[in-house]
mmCIF file of C-alpha atoms in Angstrom:
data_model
loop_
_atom_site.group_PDB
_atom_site.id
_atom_site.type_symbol
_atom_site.label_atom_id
_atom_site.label_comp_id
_atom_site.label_asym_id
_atom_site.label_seq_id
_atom_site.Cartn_x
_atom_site.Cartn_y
_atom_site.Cartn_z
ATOM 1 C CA UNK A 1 0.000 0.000 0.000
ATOM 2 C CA UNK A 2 0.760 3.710 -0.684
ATOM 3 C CA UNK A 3 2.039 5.956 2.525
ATOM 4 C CA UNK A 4 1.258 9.119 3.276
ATOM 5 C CA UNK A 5 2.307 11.702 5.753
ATOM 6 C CA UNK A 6 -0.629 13.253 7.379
ATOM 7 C CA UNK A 7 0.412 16.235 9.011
ATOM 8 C CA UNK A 8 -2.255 17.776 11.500
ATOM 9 C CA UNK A 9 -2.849 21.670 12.238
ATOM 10 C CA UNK A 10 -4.065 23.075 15.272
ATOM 11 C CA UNK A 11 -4.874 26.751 16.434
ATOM 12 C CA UNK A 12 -1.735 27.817 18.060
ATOM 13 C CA UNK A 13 -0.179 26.981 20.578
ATOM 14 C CA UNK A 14 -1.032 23.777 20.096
ATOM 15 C CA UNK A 15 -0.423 22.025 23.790
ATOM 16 C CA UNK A 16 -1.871 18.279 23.660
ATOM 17 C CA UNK A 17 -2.172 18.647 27.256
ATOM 18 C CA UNK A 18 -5.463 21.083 26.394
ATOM 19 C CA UNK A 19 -7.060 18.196 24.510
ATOM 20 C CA UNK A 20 -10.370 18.079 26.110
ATOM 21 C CA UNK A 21 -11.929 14.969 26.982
ATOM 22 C CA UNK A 22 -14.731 14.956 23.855
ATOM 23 C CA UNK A 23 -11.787 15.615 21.545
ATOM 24 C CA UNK A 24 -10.191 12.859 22.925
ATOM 25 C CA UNK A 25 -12.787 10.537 22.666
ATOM 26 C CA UNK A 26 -12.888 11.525 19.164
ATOM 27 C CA UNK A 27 -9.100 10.477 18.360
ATOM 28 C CA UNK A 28 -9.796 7.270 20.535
ATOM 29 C CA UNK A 29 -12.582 6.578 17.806
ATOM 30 C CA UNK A 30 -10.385 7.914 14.683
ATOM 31 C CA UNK A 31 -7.952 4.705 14.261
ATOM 32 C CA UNK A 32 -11.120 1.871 14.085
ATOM 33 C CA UNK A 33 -12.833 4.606 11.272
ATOM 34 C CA UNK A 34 -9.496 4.686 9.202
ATOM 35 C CA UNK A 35 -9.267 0.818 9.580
ATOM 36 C CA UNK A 36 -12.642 0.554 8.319
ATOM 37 C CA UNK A 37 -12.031 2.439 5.114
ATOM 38 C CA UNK A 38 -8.833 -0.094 4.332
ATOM 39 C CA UNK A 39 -6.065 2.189 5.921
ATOM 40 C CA UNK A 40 -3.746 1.588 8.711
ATOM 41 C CA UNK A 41 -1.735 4.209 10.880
ATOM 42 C CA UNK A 42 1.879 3.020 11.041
ATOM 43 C CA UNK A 43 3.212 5.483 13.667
ATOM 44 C CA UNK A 44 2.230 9.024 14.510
ATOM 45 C CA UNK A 45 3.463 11.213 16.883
ATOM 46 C CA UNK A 46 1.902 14.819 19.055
ATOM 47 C CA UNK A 47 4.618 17.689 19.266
ATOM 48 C CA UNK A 48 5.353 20.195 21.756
ATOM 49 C CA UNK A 49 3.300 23.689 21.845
ATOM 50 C CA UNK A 50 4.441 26.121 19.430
ATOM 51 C CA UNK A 51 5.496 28.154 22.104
ATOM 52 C CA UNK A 52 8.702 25.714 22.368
ATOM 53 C CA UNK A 53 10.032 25.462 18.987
ATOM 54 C CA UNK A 54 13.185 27.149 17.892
ATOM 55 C CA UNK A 55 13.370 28.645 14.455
ATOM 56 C CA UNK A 56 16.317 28.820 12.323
ATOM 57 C CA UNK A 57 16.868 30.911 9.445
ATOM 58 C CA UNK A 58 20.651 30.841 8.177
ATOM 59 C CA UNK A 59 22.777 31.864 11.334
ATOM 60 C CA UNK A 60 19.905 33.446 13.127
ATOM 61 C CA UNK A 61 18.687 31.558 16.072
ATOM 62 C CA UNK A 62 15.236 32.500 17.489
ATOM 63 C CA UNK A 63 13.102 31.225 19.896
ATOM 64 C CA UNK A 64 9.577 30.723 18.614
ATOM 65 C CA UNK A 65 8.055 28.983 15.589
ATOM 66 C CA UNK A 66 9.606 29.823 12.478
ATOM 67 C CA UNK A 67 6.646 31.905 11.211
ATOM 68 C CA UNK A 68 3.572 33.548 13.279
ATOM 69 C CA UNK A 69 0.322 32.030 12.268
ATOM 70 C CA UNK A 70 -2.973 31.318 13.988
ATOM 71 C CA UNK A 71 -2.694 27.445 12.961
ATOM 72 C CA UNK A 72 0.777 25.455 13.381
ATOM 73 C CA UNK A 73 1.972 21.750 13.276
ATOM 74 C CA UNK A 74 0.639 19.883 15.591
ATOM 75 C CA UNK A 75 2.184 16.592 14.849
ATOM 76 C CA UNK A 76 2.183 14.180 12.481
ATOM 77 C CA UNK A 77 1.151 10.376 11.215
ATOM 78 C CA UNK A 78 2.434 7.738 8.667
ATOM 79 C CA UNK A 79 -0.659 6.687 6.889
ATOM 80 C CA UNK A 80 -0.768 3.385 4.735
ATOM 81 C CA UNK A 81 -3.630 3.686 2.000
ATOM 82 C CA UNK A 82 -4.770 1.871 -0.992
ATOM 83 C CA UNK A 83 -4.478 5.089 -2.657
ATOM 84 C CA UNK A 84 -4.786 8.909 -2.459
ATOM 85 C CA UNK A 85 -8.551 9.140 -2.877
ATOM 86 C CA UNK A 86 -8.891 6.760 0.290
ATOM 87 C CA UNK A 87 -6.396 8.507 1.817
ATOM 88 C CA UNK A 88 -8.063 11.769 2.051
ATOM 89 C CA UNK A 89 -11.527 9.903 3.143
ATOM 90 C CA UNK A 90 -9.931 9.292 5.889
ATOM 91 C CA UNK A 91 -8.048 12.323 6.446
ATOM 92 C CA UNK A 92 -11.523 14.300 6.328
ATOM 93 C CA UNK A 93 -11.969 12.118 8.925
ATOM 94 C CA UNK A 94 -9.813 13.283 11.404
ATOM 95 C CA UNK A 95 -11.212 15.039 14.634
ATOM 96 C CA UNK A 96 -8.116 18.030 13.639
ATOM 97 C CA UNK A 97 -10.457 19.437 10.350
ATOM 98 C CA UNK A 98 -13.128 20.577 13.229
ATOM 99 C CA UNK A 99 -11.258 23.459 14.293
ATOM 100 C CA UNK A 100 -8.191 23.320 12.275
ATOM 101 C CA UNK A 101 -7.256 21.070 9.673
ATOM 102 C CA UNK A 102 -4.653 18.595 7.665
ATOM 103 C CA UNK A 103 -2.564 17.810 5.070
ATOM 104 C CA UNK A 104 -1.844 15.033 3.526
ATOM 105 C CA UNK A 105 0.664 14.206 1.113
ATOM 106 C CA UNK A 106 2.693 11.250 -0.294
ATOM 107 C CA UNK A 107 5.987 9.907 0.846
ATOM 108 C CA UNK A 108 8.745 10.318 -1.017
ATOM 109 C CA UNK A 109 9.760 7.291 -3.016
ATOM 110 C CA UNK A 110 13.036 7.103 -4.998
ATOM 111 C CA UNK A 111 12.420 6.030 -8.553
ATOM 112 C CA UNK A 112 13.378 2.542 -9.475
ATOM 113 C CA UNK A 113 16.931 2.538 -11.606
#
């Protein structure tokens, strides 16, 4: 099967300690839903709030994220999919497009020599 990196937005900051408990009981729901459409979550991972990244531009060091913006990253899954049109079924699925959103977008795959 195809993978694809699903990459979840949240309004900033972002801190998955906030997650309240109907959210949550929405992304304890979201794994049997993408299973049901033939999909399978391979590993995914929540980040930090935005309010702990470090951006780097060149030599410049800041503390921050590396642009201001009322949605940021707020982590990331490996999605295996037949294809990209079941792909994005589930990623409509996903409790993040209720207040912010995703993106989803195919690994990277080396072409064949």
């Amino acid at each position: 099967m195809a993978q694809y990196a699903v990459l979840i937005y949240s309004p900033a900051p972002a801190d998955p300690m906030e997650i309240t408990p109907d959210y949550l009981a929405l992304l304890e729901r979201y794994p049997a839903q993408v299973e049901e459409l033939g999909g399978k979550i391979v590993t995914g991972f929540a980040l930090q709030p935005s309010t702990t990244a470090t951006a780097i531009r060149g030599d410049l060091v800041t503390d921050g994220p590396f642009i201001e913006a009322k949605e940021v990253v707020a982590g990331f899954f490996i999605l295996e999919a037949p294809d990209l049109d079941v792909a994005l079924k589930i990623a409509k699925l996903n409790p993040a497009t209720i207040d912010g959103g995703v993106e989803v977008r195919p690994l990277f795959v080396p072409p064949s020599e």
